[in-house]
CSV table of C-alpha atoms and ligand atoms in Angstrom, one decimal:
chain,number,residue,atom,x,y,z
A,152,UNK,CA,-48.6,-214.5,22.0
A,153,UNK,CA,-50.8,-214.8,19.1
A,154,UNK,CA,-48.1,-216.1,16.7
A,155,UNK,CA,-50.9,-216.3,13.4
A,156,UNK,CA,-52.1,-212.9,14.2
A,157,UNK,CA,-48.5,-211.6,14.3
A,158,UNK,CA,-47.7,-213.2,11.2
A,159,UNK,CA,-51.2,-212.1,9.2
A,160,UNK,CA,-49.8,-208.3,10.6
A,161,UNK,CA,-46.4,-208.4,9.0
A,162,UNK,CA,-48.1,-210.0,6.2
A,163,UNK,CA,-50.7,-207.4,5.6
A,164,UNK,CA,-48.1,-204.8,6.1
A,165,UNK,CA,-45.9,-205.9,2.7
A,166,UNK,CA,-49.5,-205.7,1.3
A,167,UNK,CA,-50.0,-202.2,2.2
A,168,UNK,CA,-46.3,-200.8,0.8
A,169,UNK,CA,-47.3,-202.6,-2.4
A,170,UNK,CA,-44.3,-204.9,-1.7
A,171,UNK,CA,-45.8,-208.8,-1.0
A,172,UNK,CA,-44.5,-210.8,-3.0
A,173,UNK,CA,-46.3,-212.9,-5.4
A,174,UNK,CA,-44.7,-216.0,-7.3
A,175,UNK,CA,-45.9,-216.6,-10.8
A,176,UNK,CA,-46.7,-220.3,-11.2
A,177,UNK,CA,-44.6,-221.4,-14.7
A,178,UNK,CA,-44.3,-224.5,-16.5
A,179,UNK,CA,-40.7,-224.2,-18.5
A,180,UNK,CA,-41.1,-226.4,-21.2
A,181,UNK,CA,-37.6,-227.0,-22.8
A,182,UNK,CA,-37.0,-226.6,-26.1
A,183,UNK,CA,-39.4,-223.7,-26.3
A,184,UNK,CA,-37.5,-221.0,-23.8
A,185,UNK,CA,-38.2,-217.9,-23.4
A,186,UNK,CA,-41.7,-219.0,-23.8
A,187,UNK,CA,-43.5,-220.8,-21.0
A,188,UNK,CA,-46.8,-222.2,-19.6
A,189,UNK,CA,-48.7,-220.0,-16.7
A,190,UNK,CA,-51.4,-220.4,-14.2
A,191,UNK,CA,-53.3,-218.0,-12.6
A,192,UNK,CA,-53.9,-220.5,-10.0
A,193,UNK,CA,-53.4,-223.9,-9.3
A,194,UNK,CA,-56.4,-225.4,-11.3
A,195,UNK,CA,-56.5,-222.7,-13.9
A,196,UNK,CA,-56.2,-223.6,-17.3
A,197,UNK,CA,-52.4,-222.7,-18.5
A,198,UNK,CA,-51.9,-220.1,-20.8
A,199,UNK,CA,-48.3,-219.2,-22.8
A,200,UNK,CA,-46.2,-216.8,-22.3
A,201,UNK,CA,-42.9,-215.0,-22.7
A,202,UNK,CA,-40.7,-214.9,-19.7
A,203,UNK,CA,-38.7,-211.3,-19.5
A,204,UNK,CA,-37.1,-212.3,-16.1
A,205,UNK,CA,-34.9,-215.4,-15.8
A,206,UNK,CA,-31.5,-215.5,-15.3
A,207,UNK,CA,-31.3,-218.5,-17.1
A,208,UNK,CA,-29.5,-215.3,-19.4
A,209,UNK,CA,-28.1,-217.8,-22.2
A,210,UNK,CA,-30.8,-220.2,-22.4
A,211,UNK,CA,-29.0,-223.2,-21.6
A,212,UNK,CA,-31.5,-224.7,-19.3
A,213,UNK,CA,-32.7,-226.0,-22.6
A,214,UNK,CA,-29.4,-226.8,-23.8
A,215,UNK,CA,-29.9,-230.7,-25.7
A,216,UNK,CA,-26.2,-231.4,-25.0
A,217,UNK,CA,-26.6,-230.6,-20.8
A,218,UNK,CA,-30.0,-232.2,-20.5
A,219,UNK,CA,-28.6,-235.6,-22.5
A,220,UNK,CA,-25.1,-235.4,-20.0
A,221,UNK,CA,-28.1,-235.3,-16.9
A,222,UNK,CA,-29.8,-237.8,-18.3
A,223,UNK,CA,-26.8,-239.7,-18.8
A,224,UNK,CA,-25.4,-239.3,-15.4
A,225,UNK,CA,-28.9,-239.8,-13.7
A,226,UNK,CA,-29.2,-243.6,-15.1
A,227,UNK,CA,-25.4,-243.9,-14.1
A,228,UNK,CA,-25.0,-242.6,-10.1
A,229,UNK,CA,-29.0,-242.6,-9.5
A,230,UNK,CA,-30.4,-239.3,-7.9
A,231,UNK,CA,-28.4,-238.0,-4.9
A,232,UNK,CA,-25.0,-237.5,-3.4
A,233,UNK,CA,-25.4,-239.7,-0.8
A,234,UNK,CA,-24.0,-237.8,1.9
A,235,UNK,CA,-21.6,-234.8,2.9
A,236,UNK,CA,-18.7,-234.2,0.7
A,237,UNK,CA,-17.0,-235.3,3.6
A,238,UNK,CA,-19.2,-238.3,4.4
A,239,UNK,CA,-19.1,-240.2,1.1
A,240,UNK,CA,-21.0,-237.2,-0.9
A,241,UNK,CA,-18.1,-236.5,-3.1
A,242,UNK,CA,-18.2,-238.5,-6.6
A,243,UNK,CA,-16.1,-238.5,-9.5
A,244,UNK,CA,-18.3,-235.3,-11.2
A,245,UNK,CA,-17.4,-233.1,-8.5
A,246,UNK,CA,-14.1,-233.8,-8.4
A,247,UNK,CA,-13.9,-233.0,-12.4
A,248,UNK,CA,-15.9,-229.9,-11.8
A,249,UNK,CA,-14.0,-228.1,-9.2
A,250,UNK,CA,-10.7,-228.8,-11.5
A,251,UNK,CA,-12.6,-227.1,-14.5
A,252,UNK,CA,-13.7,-224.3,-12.6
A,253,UNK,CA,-10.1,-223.8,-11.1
A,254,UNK,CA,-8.9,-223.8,-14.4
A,255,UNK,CA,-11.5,-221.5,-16.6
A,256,UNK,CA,-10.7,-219.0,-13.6
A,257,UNK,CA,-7.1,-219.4,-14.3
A,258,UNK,CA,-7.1,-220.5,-10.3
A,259,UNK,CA,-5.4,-223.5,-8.7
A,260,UNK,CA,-8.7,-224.8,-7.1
A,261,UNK,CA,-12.1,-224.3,-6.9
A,262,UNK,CA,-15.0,-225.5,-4.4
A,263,UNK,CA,-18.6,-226.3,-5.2
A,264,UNK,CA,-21.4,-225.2,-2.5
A,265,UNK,CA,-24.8,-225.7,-3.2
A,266,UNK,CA,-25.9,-222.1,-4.2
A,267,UNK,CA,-24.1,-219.3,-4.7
A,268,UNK,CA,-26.3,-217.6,-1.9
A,269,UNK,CA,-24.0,-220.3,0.7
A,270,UNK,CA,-20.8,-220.1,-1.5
A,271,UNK,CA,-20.9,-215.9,-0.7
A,272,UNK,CA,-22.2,-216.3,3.1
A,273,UNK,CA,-20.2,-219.2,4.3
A,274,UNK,CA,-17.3,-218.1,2.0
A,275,UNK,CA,-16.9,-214.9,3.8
A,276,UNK,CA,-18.5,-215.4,6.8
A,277,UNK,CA,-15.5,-217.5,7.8
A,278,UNK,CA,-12.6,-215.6,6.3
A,279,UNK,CA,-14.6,-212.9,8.6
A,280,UNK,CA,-14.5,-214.8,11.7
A,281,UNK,CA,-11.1,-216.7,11.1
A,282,UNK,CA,-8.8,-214.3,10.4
A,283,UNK,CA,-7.7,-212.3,13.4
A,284,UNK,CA,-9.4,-209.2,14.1
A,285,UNK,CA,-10.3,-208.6,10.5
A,286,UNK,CA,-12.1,-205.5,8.8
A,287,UNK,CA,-14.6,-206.3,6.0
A,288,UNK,CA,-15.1,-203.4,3.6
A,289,UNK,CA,-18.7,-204.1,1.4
A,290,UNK,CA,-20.0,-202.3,-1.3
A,291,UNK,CA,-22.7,-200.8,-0.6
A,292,UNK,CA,-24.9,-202.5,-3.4
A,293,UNK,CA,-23.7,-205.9,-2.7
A,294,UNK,CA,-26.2,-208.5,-2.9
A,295,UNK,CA,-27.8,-209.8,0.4
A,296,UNK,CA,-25.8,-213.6,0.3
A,297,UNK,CA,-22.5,-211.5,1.0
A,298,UNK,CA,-24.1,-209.1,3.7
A,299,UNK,CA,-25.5,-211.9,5.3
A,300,UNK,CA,-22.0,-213.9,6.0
A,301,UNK,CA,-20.5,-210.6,6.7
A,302,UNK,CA,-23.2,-209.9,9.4
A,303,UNK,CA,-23.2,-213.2,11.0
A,304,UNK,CA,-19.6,-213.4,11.2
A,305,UNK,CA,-20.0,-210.1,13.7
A,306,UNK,CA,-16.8,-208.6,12.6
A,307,UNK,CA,-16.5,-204.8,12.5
A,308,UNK,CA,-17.4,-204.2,9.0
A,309,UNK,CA,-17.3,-200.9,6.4
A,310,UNK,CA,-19.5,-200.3,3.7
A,311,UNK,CA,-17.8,-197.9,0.5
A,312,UNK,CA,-20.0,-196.2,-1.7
A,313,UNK,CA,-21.0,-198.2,-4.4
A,314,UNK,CA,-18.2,-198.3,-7.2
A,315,UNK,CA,-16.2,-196.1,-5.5
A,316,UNK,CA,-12.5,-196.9,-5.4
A,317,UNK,CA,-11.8,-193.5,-3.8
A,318,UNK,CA,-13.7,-194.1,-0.7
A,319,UNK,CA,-12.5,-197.5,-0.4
A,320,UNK,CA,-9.2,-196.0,-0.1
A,321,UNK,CA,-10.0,-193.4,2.8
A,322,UNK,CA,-11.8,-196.0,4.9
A,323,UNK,CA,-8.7,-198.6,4.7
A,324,UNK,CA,-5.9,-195.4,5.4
A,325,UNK,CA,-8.3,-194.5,8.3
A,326,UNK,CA,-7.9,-198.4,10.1
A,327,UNK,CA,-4.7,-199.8,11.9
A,328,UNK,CA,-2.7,-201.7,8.7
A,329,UNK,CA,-1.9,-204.4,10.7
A,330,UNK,CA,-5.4,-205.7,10.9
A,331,UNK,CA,-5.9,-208.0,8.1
A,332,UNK,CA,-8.7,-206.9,5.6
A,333,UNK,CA,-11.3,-208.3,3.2
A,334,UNK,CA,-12.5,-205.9,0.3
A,335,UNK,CA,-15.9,-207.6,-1.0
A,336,UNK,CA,-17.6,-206.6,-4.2
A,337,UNK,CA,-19.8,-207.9,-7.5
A,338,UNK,CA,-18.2,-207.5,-10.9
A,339,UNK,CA,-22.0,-207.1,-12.8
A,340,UNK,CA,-24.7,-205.1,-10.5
A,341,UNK,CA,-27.7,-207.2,-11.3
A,342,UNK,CA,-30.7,-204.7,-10.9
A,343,UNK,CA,-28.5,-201.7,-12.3
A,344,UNK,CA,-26.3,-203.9,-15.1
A,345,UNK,CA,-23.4,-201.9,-14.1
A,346,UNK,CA,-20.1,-202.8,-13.9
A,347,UNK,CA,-17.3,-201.7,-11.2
A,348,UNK,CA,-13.8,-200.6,-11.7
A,349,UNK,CA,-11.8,-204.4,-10.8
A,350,UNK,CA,-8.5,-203.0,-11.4
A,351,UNK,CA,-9.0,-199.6,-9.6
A,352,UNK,CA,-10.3,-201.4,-6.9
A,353,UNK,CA,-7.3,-204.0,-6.5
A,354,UNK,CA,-5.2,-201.4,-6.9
A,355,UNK,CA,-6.6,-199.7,-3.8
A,356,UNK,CA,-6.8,-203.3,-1.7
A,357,UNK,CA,-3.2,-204.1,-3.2
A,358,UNK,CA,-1.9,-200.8,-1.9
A,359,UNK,CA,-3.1,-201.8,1.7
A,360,UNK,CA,-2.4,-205.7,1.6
A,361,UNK,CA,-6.0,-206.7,1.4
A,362,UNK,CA,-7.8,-209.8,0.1
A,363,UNK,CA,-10.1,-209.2,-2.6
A,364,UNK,CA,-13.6,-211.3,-2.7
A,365,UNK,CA,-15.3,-210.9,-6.0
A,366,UNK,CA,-19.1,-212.3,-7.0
A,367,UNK,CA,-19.2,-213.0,-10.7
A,368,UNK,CA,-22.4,-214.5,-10.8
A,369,UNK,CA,-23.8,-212.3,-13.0
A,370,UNK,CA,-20.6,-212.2,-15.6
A,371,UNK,CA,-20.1,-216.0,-15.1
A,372,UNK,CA,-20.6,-217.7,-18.9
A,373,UNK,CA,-21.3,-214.0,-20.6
A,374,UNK,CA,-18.4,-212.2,-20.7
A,375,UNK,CA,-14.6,-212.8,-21.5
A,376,UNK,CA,-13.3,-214.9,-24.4
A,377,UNK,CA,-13.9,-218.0,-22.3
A,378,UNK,CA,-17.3,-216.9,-20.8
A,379,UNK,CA,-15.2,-217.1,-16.9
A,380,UNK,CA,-16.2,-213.2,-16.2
A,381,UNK,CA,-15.2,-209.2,-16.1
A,382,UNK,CA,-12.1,-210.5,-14.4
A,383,UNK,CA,-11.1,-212.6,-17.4
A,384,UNK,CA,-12.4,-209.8,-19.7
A,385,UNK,CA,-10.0,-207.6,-18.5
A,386,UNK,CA,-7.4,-209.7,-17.8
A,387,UNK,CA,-7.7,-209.3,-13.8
A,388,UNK,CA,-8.2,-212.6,-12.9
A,389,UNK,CA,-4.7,-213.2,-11.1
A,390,UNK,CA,-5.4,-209.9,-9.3
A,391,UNK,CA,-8.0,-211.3,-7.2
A,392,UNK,CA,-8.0,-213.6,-4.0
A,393,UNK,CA,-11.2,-215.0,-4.6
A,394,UNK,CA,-13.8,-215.6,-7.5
A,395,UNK,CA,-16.9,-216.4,-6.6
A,396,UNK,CA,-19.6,-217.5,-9.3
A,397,UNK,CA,-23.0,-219.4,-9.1
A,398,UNK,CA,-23.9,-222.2,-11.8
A,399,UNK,CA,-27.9,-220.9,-11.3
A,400,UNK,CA,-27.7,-218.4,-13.8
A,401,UNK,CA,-26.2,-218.5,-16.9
A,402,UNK,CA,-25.0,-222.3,-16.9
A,403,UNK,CA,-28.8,-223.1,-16.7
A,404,UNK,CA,-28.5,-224.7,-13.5
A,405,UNK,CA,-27.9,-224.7,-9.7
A,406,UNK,CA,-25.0,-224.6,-7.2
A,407,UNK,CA,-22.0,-222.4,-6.3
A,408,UNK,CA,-18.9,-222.0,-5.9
A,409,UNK,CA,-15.6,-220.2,-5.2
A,410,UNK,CA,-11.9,-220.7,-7.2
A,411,UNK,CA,-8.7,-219.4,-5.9
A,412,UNK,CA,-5.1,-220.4,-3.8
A,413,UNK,CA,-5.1,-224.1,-3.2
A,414,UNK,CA,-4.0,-222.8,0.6
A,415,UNK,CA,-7.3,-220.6,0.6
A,416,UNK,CA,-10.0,-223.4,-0.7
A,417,UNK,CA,-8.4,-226.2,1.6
A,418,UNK,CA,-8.8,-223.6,4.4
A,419,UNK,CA,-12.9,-222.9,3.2
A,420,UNK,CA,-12.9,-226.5,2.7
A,421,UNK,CA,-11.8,-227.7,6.1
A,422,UNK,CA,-13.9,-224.6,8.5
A,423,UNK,CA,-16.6,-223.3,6.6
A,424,UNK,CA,-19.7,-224.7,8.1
A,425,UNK,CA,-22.1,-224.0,5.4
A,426,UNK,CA,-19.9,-226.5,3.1
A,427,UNK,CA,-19.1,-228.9,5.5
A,428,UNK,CA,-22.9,-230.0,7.6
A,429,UNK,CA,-25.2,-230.2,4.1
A,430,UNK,CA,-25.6,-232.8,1.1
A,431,UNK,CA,-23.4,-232.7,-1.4
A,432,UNK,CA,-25.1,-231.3,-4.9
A,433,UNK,CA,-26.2,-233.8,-7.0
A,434,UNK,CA,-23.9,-236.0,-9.1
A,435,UNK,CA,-26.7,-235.2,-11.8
A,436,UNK,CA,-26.4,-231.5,-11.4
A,437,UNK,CA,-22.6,-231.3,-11.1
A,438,UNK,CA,-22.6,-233.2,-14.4
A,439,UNK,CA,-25.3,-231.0,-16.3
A,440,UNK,CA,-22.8,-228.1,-15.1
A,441,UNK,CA,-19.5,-229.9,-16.2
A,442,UNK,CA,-21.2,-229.9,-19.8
A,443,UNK,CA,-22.5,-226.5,-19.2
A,444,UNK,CA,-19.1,-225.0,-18.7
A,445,UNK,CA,-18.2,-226.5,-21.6
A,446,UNK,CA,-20.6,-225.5,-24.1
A,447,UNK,CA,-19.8,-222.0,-22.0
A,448,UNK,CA,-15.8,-222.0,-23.3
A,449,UNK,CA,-16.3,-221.8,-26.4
A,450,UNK,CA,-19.7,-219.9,-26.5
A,451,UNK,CA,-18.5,-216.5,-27.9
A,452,UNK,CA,-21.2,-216.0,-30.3
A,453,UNK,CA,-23.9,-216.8,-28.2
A,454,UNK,CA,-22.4,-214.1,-26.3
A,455,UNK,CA,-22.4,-211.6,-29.5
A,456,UNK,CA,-26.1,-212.7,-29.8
A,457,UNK,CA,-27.0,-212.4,-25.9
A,458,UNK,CA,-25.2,-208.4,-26.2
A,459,UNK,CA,-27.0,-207.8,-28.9
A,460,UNK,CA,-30.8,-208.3,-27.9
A,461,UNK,CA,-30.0,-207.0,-25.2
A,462,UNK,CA,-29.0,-203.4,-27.2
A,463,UNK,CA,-31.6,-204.6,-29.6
A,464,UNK,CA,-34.2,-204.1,-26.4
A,465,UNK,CA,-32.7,-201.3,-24.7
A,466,UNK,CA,-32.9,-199.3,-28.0
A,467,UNK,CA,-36.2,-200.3,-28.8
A,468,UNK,CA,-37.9,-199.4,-25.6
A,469,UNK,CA,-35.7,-196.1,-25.5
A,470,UNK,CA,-37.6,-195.5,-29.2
A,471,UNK,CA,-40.7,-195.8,-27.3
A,472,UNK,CA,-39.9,-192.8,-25.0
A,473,UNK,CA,-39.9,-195.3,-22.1
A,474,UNK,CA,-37.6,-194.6,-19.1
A,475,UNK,CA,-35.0,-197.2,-19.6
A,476,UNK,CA,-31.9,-197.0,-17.0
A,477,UNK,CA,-28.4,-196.8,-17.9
A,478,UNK,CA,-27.3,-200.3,-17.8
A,479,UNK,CA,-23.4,-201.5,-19.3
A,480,UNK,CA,-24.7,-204.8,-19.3
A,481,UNK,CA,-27.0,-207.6,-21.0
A,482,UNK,CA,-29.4,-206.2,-17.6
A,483,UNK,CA,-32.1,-203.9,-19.3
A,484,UNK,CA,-33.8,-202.3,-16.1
A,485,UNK,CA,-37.1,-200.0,-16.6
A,486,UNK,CA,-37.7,-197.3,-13.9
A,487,UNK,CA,-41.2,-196.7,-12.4
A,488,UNK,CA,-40.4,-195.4,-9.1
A,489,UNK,CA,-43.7,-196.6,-7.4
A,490,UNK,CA,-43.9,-199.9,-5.7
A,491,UNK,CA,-47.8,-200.0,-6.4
A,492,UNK,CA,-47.8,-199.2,-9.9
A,493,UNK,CA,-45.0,-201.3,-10.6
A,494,UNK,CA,-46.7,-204.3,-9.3
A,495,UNK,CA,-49.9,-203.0,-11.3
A,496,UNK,CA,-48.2,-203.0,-14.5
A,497,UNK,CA,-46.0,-206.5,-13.7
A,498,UNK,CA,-49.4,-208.0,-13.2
A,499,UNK,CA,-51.4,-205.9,-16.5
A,500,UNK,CA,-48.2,-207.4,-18.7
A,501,UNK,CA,-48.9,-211.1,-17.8
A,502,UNK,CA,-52.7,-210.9,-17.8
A,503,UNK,CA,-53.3,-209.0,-20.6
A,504,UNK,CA,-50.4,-209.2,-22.7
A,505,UNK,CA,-48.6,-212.4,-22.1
A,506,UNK,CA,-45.8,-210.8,-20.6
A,507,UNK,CA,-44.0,-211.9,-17.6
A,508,UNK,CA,-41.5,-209.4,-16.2
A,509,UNK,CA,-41.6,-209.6,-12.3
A,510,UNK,CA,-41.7,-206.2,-10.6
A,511,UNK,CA,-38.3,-205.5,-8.5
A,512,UNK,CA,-39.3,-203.8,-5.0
A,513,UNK,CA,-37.7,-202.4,-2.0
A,514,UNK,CA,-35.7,-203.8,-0.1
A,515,UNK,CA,-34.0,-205.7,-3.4
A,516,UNK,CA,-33.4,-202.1,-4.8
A,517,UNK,CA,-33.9,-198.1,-3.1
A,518,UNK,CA,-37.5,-197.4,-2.1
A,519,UNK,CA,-38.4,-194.8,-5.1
A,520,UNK,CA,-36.0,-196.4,-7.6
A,521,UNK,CA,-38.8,-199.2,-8.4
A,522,UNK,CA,-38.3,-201.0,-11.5
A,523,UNK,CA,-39.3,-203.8,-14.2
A,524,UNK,CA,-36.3,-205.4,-14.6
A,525,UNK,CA,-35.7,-207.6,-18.7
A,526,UNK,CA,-33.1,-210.1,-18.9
A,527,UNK,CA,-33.0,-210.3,-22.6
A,528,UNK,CA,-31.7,-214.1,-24.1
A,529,UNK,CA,-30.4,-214.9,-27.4
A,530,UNK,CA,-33.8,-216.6,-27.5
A,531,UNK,CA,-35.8,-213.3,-27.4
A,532,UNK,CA,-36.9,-212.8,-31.1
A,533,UNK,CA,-37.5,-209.3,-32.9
A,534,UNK,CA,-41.1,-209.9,-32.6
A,535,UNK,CA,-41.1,-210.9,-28.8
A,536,UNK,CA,-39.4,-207.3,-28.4
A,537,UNK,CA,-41.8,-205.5,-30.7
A,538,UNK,CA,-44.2,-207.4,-29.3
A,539,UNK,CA,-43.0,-206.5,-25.4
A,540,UNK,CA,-42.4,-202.6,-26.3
A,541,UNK,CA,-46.0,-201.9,-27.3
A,542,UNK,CA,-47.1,-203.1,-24.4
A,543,UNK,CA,-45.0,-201.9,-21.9
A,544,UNK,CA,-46.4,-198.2,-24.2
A,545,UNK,CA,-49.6,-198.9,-23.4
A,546,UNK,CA,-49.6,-200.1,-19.5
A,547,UNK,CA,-47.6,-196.4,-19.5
A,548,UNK,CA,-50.6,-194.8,-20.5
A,549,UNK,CA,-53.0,-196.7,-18.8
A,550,UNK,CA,-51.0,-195.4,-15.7
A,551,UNK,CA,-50.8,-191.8,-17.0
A,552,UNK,CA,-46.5,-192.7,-16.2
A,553,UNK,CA,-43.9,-190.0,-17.6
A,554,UNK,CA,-42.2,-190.9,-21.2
A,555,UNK,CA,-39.3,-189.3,-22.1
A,556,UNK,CA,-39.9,-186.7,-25.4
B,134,PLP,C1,-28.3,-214.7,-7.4
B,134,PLP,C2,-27.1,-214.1,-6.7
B,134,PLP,C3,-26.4,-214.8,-5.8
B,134,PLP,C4,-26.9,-216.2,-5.3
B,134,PLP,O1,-26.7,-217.1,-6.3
B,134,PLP,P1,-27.6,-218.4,-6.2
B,134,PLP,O2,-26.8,-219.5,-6.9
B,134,PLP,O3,-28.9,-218.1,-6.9
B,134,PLP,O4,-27.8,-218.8,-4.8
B,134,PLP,C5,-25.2,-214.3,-5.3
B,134,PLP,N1,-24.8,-213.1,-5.7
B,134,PLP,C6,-25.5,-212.3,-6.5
B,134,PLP,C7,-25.0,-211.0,-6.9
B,134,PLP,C8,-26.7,-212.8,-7.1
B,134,PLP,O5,-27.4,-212.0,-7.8
């Protein structure tokens, strides 16, 4: 087989749908977020811009207090784990960590992995496999980390319509009760910003004996009095089996993990492979995140602020006749419906406007739903959002796209 032929054709086919992706080559420079340094190529002169798209959603990848802890704890354990946490990988930081994470989710333990991508795959992937002839029912919208430990684990699996508590319920009446069951769901959608009903939900996995897996990681640090979610929001926490939250998003940083039953984390602990056969996380990174959660605790109005530009935003481009989606959430998505032209006008923002908002494509979201999705920050000024609303005007009339009257 011609293996570089085969891999040119694939290639050339993403071209085609308008759906290869292209990574924008940024230089963060901290202490000036949301604005950054980009390259059109590699030995282009940089030019400054104003990133749209990070989930860095609070801005504390700047943070002076987190980068002065890393610095700190870099010059005091040196760069890396060392090993396995089981092979003399585990240090004093992650120990501290898990038993703050435990305890913001109002949990008895909690377990670090090194992205939340491995905390939702190896997580559930081995409740999958190690519980006896167990049913996983998925939202239909979940993200591809939880599909992928689902799939792997090979167990027969259900998906319910997304947000739908009602067709949860019919497809667990319809399966033998004796068989154990997972229900796994998000709390925050992140390319709709909607929200699903927790406590319908457990009601309906209560009512049949199931264990509920819940990703936070886009509620993690931005909502709840204590920043630790919906499920703290709404005072749900103890409702749900499993937490699961990444520290790559709002805590500014990397890493995942899960917080539950002391029984249940020893078990993840002791047979997930995906946390037991890799290095460790950092003892620098585990130490940025311990100060990150707890500038996160008592973070309410950064919070206020995040909310707010986000509404600030939403109602601005909404002013502008432009087809924002119904979001709940800080997540302000923008519908153009075309792969092609949403690429076109991701790339017309940057080059022309100093705008970086990446263009979300099938298969992340529904082939026709295609979308510019913002991720407002407290950082995001009133002239950055002036600024980002006339343009996003004028690349819709440049592409003759609907406005709304
Ligand atoms: C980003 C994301 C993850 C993965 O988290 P990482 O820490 O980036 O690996 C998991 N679930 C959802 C819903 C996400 O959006």
């Amino acid at each position: 087989m011609d293996f570089e032929q085969f891999f040119r054709d694939r290639l050339g086919d993403l071209r085609a749908e308008g759906r290869y992706r292209v990574f924008a080559d940024l230089e963060r420079q901290a202490g000036r977020f949301p604005r950054a340094r980009w390259r059109e190529r590699p030995d282009a002169e940089a030019r400054e811009i104003t990133v749209w798209c990070s989930n860095d959603y609070l801005g504390l990848g700047q943070h002076p207090a987190i980068l002065r802890a890393m610095q700190d704890a870099l010059l005091h354990y040196g760069a890396g784990a060392g090993g396995t946490r089981n092979i003399s990988g585990t240090t004093h930081e992650h120990v501290l960590l898990e038993r703050a994470l435990a305890d913001w989710h109002g949990k008895e333990a909690a377990l670090l992995f090194t992205s939340g991508f491995i905390s939702n795959e190896a997580t559930l992937g081995t409740l999958a496999r190690q519980l006896p002839n167990a049913i996983v029912y998925s939202d239909a919208q979940n993200h591809a980390s939880m599909i992928a430990g689902i799939r792997h684990s090979r167990v027969e699996y259900h998906i319910f319509r997304h947000n739908d508590a009602g067709h949860l319920r019919e497809l667990l009446a319809s399966h033998d009760p004796a068989r154990p069951k997972i229900v796994a769901f998000e709390s925050v959608y992140s390319m709709d910003g909607d929200i699903a009903p927790i406590a319908e939900i457990c009601d309906v996995a209560e009512e049949f004996g199931a264990l509920t897996y819940l990703d936070e990681v886009h509620a993690v640090g931005m909502y709840g009095k204590q920043g630790a979610g919906i499920a703290e929001r709404d005072g749900l926490s103890h409702r749900l089996t499993i937490i699961e939250g990444t520290m790559g998003k709002a805590f500014g940083l990397m890493g995942g993990y899960i917080a539950g039953s002391a029984a249940m984390v020893d078990f993840i602990r002791s047979f997930a492979p995906g946390f037991i056969f890799t290095t460790a996380l950092p003892p620098v990174l585990v130490a940025g995140a311990r100060a990150s959660l707890e500038i996160l605790r008592g973070a309410s109005d950064l919070r206020r602020q995040h909310q707010a530009r986000a509404q600030q935003l939403r109602q601005s481009l909404l002013a502008a006749g432009l087809p924002v989606m119904l979001s709940e959430s800080h997540i302000v998505p923008v519908r153009v419906g075309n792969p092609v032209a949403c690429k076109a006008i991701s790339d017309r923002l940057l080059r022309q406007h100093d705008i970086y908002v990446q263009p979300i494509n099938y298969p992340t979201v529904p082939r026709g739903t295609e979308r510019l999705r913002f991720t407002p920050s407290p950082d995001h000024d009133d002239r950055m959002i002036s600024t980002a609303t006339e343009a996003l005007r004028a690349c819709w009339r440049e592409h003759a796209l609907p406005l709304a009257s």
